[in-house]
Amino acid sequence: PRLPVMSHLEPPDEAPAGDARDDWSRIRLHIVTGKGGAGKTTVASALALTVASLGKRVLLVEVEGRQGLAQAFDVAPLGTGEERLVRVSGGGEVWGLAVEAKAALIEYLSIFYHLGSAGGVLEKLGAIDFATTIAPGVRDVLRIGKVYEAVGRRDSSGAHAYDVAVLDAPPTGRVSSFLNVNEEVAELAKV
């Protein structure tokens, strides 16, 4: 079987000076993909644990709705918020996030349109389901948008909320369209 692919897991032997690849620890988002069933979640979890063992606060994100992180860490199914999965020796922590399109849309509407509890009403009316299925790619836009927000989020001191994020990405057959979803939706909008 094909093994999962990890972006920037190991630095190249001879990286040019000043090249971002010469210090992989400065990379904020690591993407793990591969053929379905090849062990992506296991590899992503191992990478997150390894980085956490260096004293880092790591966010491990899944976007496929399988609850693979809950199974890997033997915890209750993850909700829509970030939850600490484990604290490791060395002072690091691994936090988990299961990104769900409907919850991401409700959060987006709440933040940018100040809808507050109206998002729950829209969900009860079926508007959220309609909005997340109206056009191909909208669910992926919401999922990748939530990942982008979590990776870039800063705390009150201005530091990043997480030192590193690891994305348990869709299988290789879908990962390109998932990561390039903004371009695909832009093309759809032109039509």
PDB file of C-alpha atoms in Angstrom:
ATOM      1  CA  PRO A   1       0.000   0.000   0.000  1.00  0.00           C
ATOM      2  CA  ARG A   2       1.010   3.596  -0.549  1.00  0.00           C
ATOM      3  CA  LEU A   3       2.151   5.433   2.554  1.00  0.00           C
ATOM      4  CA  PRO A   4       0.684   8.803   3.509  1.00  0.00           C
ATOM      5  CA  VAL A   5       2.512  11.886   2.286  1.00  0.00           C
ATOM      6  CA  MET A   6       3.590  14.490   4.807  1.00  0.00           C
ATOM      7  CA  SER A   7       4.560  17.993   3.816  1.00  0.00           C
ATOM      8  CA  HIS A   8       7.768  19.227   5.394  1.00  0.00           C
ATOM      9  CA  LEU A   9       8.247  16.381   7.868  1.00  0.00           C
ATOM     10  CA  GLU A  10      11.988  16.225   7.318  1.00  0.00           C
ATOM     11  CA  PRO A  11      14.259  18.974   6.050  1.00  0.00           C
ATOM     12  CA  PRO A  12      16.136  18.199   2.852  1.00  0.00           C
ATOM     13  CA  ASP A  13      19.808  17.204   3.222  1.00  0.00           C
ATOM     14  CA  GLU A  14      21.085  20.292   1.444  1.00  0.00           C
ATOM     15  CA  ALA A  15      18.575  23.140   1.685  1.00  0.00           C
ATOM     16  CA  PRO A  16      19.766  26.493   0.324  1.00  0.00           C
ATOM     17  CA  ALA A  17      20.570  29.081   2.999  1.00  0.00           C
ATOM     18  CA  GLY A  18      17.482  31.073   3.913  1.00  0.00           C
ATOM     19  CA  ASP A  19      15.194  28.467   2.366  1.00  0.00           C
ATOM     20  CA  ALA A  20      12.079  27.819   4.511  1.00  0.00           C
ATOM     21  CA  ARG A  21      12.848  24.114   4.233  1.00  0.00           C
ATOM     22  CA  ASP A  22      16.078  24.468   6.243  1.00  0.00           C
ATOM     23  CA  ASP A  23      14.068  24.708   9.478  1.00  0.00           C
ATOM     24  CA  TRP A  24      10.878  22.674   9.216  1.00  0.00           C
ATOM     25  CA  SER A  25       9.897  23.619  12.764  1.00  0.00           C
ATOM     26  CA  ARG A  26       9.044  27.158  11.577  1.00  0.00           C
ATOM     27  CA  ILE A  27       6.333  25.795   9.307  1.00  0.00           C
ATOM     28  CA  ARG A  28       2.956  26.540  10.876  1.00  0.00           C
ATOM     29  CA  LEU A  29       0.785  24.054   8.966  1.00  0.00           C
ATOM     30  CA  HIS A  30       1.742  20.487   8.101  1.00  0.00           C
ATOM     31  CA  ILE A  31      -0.567  18.629   5.726  1.00  0.00           C
ATOM     32  CA  VAL A  32      -0.806  14.846   5.835  1.00  0.00           C
ATOM     33  CA  THR A  33      -2.504  13.118   2.918  1.00  0.00           C
ATOM     34  CA  GLY A  34      -2.424   9.753   1.222  1.00  0.00           C
ATOM     35  CA  LYS A  35      -4.637   7.019  -0.082  1.00  0.00           C
ATOM     36  CA  GLY A  36      -7.727   6.378   2.038  1.00  0.00           C
ATOM     37  CA  GLY A  37      -7.052   3.697   4.639  1.00  0.00           C
ATOM     38  CA  ALA A  38      -3.259   4.044   4.401  1.00  0.00           C
ATOM     39  CA  GLY A  39      -2.879   5.497   7.899  1.00  0.00           C
ATOM     40  CA  LYS A  40      -3.147   9.272   7.397  1.00  0.00           C
ATOM     41  CA  THR A  41      -4.731   9.833  10.793  1.00  0.00           C
ATOM     42  CA  THR A  42      -2.092   7.680  12.500  1.00  0.00           C
ATOM     43  CA  VAL A  43       0.747   9.563  10.791  1.00  0.00           C
ATOM     44  CA  ALA A  44      -0.845  12.968  11.489  1.00  0.00           C
ATOM     45  CA  SER A  45      -1.302  11.993  15.149  1.00  0.00           C
ATOM     46  CA  ALA A  46       2.296  10.780  15.426  1.00  0.00           C
ATOM     47  CA  LEU A  47       3.562  14.016  13.867  1.00  0.00           C
ATOM     48  CA  ALA A  48       1.464  16.089  16.276  1.00  0.00           C
ATOM     49  CA  LEU A  49       2.759  14.094  19.259  1.00  0.00           C
ATOM     50  CA  THR A  50       6.347  14.440  18.062  1.00  0.00           C
ATOM     51  CA  VAL A  51       6.075  18.216  17.707  1.00  0.00           C
ATOM     52  CA  ALA A  52       4.292  18.458  21.081  1.00  0.00           C
ATOM     53  CA  SER A  53       7.149  16.512  22.692  1.00  0.00           C
ATOM     54  CA  LEU A  54       9.351  19.491  21.758  1.00  0.00           C
ATOM     55  CA  GLY A  55       7.255  21.625  24.109  1.00  0.00           C
ATOM     56  CA  LYS A  56       4.941  22.989  21.425  1.00  0.00           C
ATOM     57  CA  ARG A  57       1.200  23.550  21.512  1.00  0.00           C
ATOM     58  CA  VAL A  58      -0.143  21.671  18.498  1.00  0.00           C
ATOM     59  CA  LEU A  59      -3.558  21.753  16.847  1.00  0.00           C
ATOM     60  CA  LEU A  60      -4.468  18.500  15.088  1.00  0.00           C
ATOM     61  CA  VAL A  61      -7.312  19.058  12.623  1.00  0.00           C
ATOM     62  CA  GLU A  62      -9.550  16.617  10.783  1.00  0.00           C
ATOM     63  CA  VAL A  63     -11.971  17.644   8.060  1.00  0.00           C
ATOM     64  CA  GLU A  64     -13.535  14.398   6.876  1.00  0.00           C
ATOM     65  CA  GLY A  65     -16.082  13.906   9.669  1.00  0.00           C
ATOM     66  CA  ARG A  66     -14.873  10.397  10.532  1.00  0.00           C
ATOM     67  CA  GLN A  67     -13.909  11.096  14.169  1.00  0.00           C
ATOM     68  CA  GLY A  68     -10.554   9.434  13.499  1.00  0.00           C
ATOM     69  CA  LEU A  69      -8.812  11.645  16.061  1.00  0.00           C
ATOM     70  CA  ALA A  70     -11.209  10.566  18.792  1.00  0.00           C
ATOM     71  CA  GLN A  71     -10.456   6.951  17.945  1.00  0.00           C
ATOM     72  CA  ALA A  72      -6.696   7.513  17.719  1.00  0.00           C
ATOM     73  CA  PHE A  73      -6.534   9.221  21.111  1.00  0.00           C
ATOM     74  CA  ASP A  74      -9.266   7.078  22.699  1.00  0.00           C
ATOM     75  CA  VAL A  75     -11.416  10.057  23.690  1.00  0.00           C
ATOM     76  CA  ALA A  76     -15.092  10.900  23.262  1.00  0.00           C
ATOM     77  CA  PRO A  77     -16.107  12.124  19.787  1.00  0.00           C
ATOM     78  CA  LEU A  78     -14.924  15.669  19.216  1.00  0.00           C
ATOM     79  CA  GLY A  79     -17.455  18.466  19.130  1.00  0.00           C
ATOM     80  CA  THR A  80     -17.145  21.554  16.981  1.00  0.00           C
ATOM     81  CA  GLY A  81     -14.721  23.300  19.335  1.00  0.00           C
ATOM     82  CA  GLU A  82     -11.060  22.699  20.012  1.00  0.00           C
ATOM     83  CA  GLU A  83     -10.421  20.146  22.749  1.00  0.00           C
ATOM     84  CA  ARG A  84      -7.194  19.134  24.428  1.00  0.00           C
ATOM     85  CA  LEU A  85      -6.421  15.549  23.482  1.00  0.00           C
ATOM     86  CA  VAL A  86      -3.235  15.013  25.456  1.00  0.00           C
ATOM     87  CA  ARG A  87      -0.466  16.754  27.387  1.00  0.00           C
ATOM     88  CA  VAL A  88       2.934  15.163  26.752  1.00  0.00           C
ATOM     89  CA  SER A  89       6.198  15.086  28.643  1.00  0.00           C
ATOM     90  CA  GLY A  90       8.220  18.101  27.650  1.00  0.00           C
ATOM     91  CA  GLY A  91       5.305  20.424  28.331  1.00  0.00           C
ATOM     92  CA  GLY A  92       3.627  20.247  24.959  1.00  0.00           C
ATOM     93  CA  GLU A  93      -0.036  19.685  24.234  1.00  0.00           C
ATOM     94  CA  VAL A  94      -2.041  18.292  21.354  1.00  0.00           C
ATOM     95  CA  TRP A  95      -5.441  19.855  20.799  1.00  0.00           C
ATOM     96  CA  GLY A  96      -7.985  18.367  18.421  1.00  0.00           C
ATOM     97  CA  LEU A  97     -10.477  20.006  16.102  1.00  0.00           C
ATOM     98  CA  ALA A  98     -13.039  18.227  13.954  1.00  0.00           C
ATOM     99  CA  VAL A  99     -14.113  20.821  11.394  1.00  0.00           C
ATOM    100  CA  GLU A 100     -17.766  20.534  10.397  1.00  0.00           C
ATOM    101  CA  ALA A 101     -19.100  22.753   7.594  1.00  0.00           C
ATOM    102  CA  LYS A 102     -22.404  23.687   9.251  1.00  0.00           C
ATOM    103  CA  ALA A 103     -20.738  24.726  12.510  1.00  0.00           C
ATOM    104  CA  ALA A 104     -18.105  26.701  10.569  1.00  0.00           C
ATOM    105  CA  LEU A 105     -20.836  28.587   8.688  1.00  0.00           C
ATOM    106  CA  ILE A 106     -22.732  29.401  11.884  1.00  0.00           C
ATOM    107  CA  GLU A 107     -19.501  30.630  13.495  1.00  0.00           C
ATOM    108  CA  TYR A 108     -18.675  32.713  10.403  1.00  0.00           C
ATOM    109  CA  LEU A 109     -22.123  34.330  10.381  1.00  0.00           C
ATOM    110  CA  SER A 110     -21.860  35.030  14.100  1.00  0.00           C
ATOM    111  CA  ILE A 111     -18.417  36.649  13.843  1.00  0.00           C
ATOM    112  CA  PHE A 112     -18.839  38.680  10.675  1.00  0.00           C
ATOM    113  CA  TYR A 113     -22.562  39.412  10.713  1.00  0.00           C
ATOM    114  CA  HIS A 114     -23.128  39.451  14.482  1.00  0.00           C
ATOM    115  CA  LEU A 115     -26.065  37.068  14.228  1.00  0.00           C
ATOM    116  CA  GLY A 116     -25.539  35.582  17.691  1.00  0.00           C
ATOM    117  CA  SER A 117     -28.176  32.957  18.433  1.00  0.00           C
ATOM    118  CA  ALA A 118     -29.910  33.604  15.092  1.00  0.00           C
ATOM    119  CA  GLY A 119     -27.526  31.049  13.573  1.00  0.00           C
ATOM    120  CA  GLY A 120     -29.266  28.321  15.569  1.00  0.00           C
ATOM    121  CA  VAL A 121     -32.633  29.512  14.294  1.00  0.00           C
ATOM    122  CA  LEU A 122     -31.333  29.458  10.707  1.00  0.00           C
ATOM    123  CA  GLU A 123     -30.165  25.881  11.275  1.00  0.00           C
ATOM    124  CA  LYS A 124     -33.576  24.824  12.607  1.00  0.00           C
ATOM    125  CA  LEU A 125     -35.206  26.342   9.533  1.00  0.00           C
ATOM    126  CA  GLY A 126     -32.903  24.357   7.250  1.00  0.00           C
ATOM    127  CA  ALA A 127     -31.143  27.449   5.881  1.00  0.00           C
ATOM    128  CA  ILE A 128     -27.707  26.273   7.024  1.00  0.00           C
ATOM    129  CA  ASP A 129     -28.086  22.876   5.314  1.00  0.00           C
ATOM    130  CA  PHE A 130     -29.294  24.650   2.178  1.00  0.00           C
ATOM    131  CA  ALA A 131     -26.358  27.112   2.230  1.00  0.00           C
ATOM    132  CA  THR A 132     -23.756  24.365   2.677  1.00  0.00           C
ATOM    133  CA  THR A 133     -25.115  22.264  -0.188  1.00  0.00           C
ATOM    134  CA  ILE A 134     -26.203  24.955  -2.668  1.00  0.00           C
ATOM    135  CA  ALA A 135     -23.012  24.867  -4.716  1.00  0.00           C
ATOM    136  CA  PRO A 136     -20.225  22.341  -5.117  1.00  0.00           C
ATOM    137  CA  GLY A 137     -17.224  23.243  -3.015  1.00  0.00           C
ATOM    138  CA  VAL A 138     -19.004  25.413  -0.431  1.00  0.00           C
ATOM    139  CA  ARG A 139     -18.478  22.794   2.278  1.00  0.00           C
ATOM    140  CA  ASP A 140     -14.770  22.674   1.435  1.00  0.00           C
ATOM    141  CA  VAL A 141     -14.543  26.488   1.494  1.00  0.00           C
ATOM    142  CA  LEU A 142     -16.006  26.460   4.994  1.00  0.00           C
ATOM    143  CA  ARG A 143     -13.710  23.661   6.155  1.00  0.00           C
ATOM    144  CA  ILE A 144     -10.490  25.135   4.773  1.00  0.00           C
ATOM    145  CA  GLY A 145     -11.559  28.575   6.001  1.00  0.00           C
ATOM    146  CA  LYS A 146     -11.874  27.230   9.545  1.00  0.00           C
ATOM    147  CA  VAL A 147      -8.433  25.612   9.287  1.00  0.00           C
ATOM    148  CA  TYR A 148      -6.974  28.913   8.040  1.00  0.00           C
ATOM    149  CA  GLU A 149      -8.633  30.808  10.904  1.00  0.00           C
ATOM    150  CA  ALA A 150      -7.367  28.368  13.552  1.00  0.00           C
ATOM    151  CA  VAL A 151      -3.801  28.395  12.216  1.00  0.00           C
ATOM    152  CA  GLY A 152      -3.681  32.204  12.125  1.00  0.00           C
ATOM    153  CA  ARG A 153      -5.503  32.896  15.388  1.00  0.00           C
ATOM    154  CA  ARG A 154      -3.635  34.886  18.019  1.00  0.00           C
ATOM    155  CA  ASP A 155      -4.171  35.139  21.750  1.00  0.00           C
ATOM    156  CA  SER A 156      -4.510  38.361  23.751  1.00  0.00           C
ATOM    157  CA  SER A 157      -0.713  38.805  23.873  1.00  0.00           C
ATOM    158  CA  GLY A 158      -0.447  38.649  20.087  1.00  0.00           C
ATOM    159  CA  ALA A 159       1.209  35.219  20.002  1.00  0.00           C
ATOM    160  CA  HIS A 160      -0.227  32.453  17.850  1.00  0.00           C
ATOM    161  CA  ALA A 161      -2.749  30.362  19.773  1.00  0.00           C
ATOM    162  CA  TYR A 162      -0.985  27.225  18.461  1.00  0.00           C
ATOM    163  CA  ASP A 163       2.685  26.854  17.609  1.00  0.00           C
ATOM    164  CA  VAL A 164       1.969  24.315  14.878  1.00  0.00           C
ATOM    165  CA  ALA A 165      -1.076  22.811  13.189  1.00  0.00           C
ATOM    166  CA  VAL A 166      -1.271  19.382  11.573  1.00  0.00           C
ATOM    167  CA  LEU A 167      -4.062  18.799   9.059  1.00  0.00           C
ATOM    168  CA  ASP A 168      -5.319  15.253   8.566  1.00  0.00           C
ATOM    169  CA  ALA A 169      -6.307  16.093   4.998  1.00  0.00           C
ATOM    170  CA  PRO A 170      -8.637  14.326   2.567  1.00  0.00           C
ATOM    171  CA  PRO A 171      -7.263  11.415   0.521  1.00  0.00           C
ATOM    172  CA  THR A 172      -4.928  12.198  -2.366  1.00  0.00           C
ATOM    173  CA  GLY A 173      -7.759  11.905  -4.884  1.00  0.00           C
ATOM    174  CA  ARG A 174      -9.525  14.870  -3.253  1.00  0.00           C
ATOM    175  CA  VAL A 175      -6.756  16.864  -1.596  1.00  0.00           C
ATOM    176  CA  SER A 176      -5.906  19.073  -4.606  1.00  0.00           C
ATOM    177  CA  SER A 177      -9.494  20.190  -5.099  1.00  0.00           C
ATOM    178  CA  PHE A 178      -9.837  20.639  -1.318  1.00  0.00           C
ATOM    179  CA  LEU A 179      -6.757  22.856  -1.013  1.00  0.00           C
ATOM    180  CA  ASN A 180      -7.561  24.781  -4.227  1.00  0.00           C
ATOM    181  CA  VAL A 181     -11.241  25.183  -3.427  1.00  0.00           C
ATOM    182  CA  ASN A 182     -11.141  28.993  -3.534  1.00  0.00           C
ATOM    183  CA  GLU A 183     -10.060  28.900  -7.194  1.00  0.00           C
ATOM    184  CA  GLU A 184     -12.757  26.372  -8.037  1.00  0.00           C
ATOM    185  CA  VAL A 185     -15.495  28.393  -6.325  1.00  0.00           C
ATOM    186  CA  ALA A 186     -14.226  31.557  -8.049  1.00  0.00           C
ATOM    187  CA  GLU A 187     -14.629  29.795 -11.408  1.00  0.00           C
ATOM    188  CA  LEU A 188     -18.130  28.686 -10.411  1.00  0.00           C
ATOM    189  CA  ALA A 189     -18.999  32.275  -9.474  1.00  0.00           C
ATOM    190  CA  LYS A 190     -17.887  33.482 -12.919  1.00  0.00           C
ATOM    191  CA  VAL A 191     -20.295  31.035 -14.556  1.00  0.00           C
TER     192      VAL A 191
END
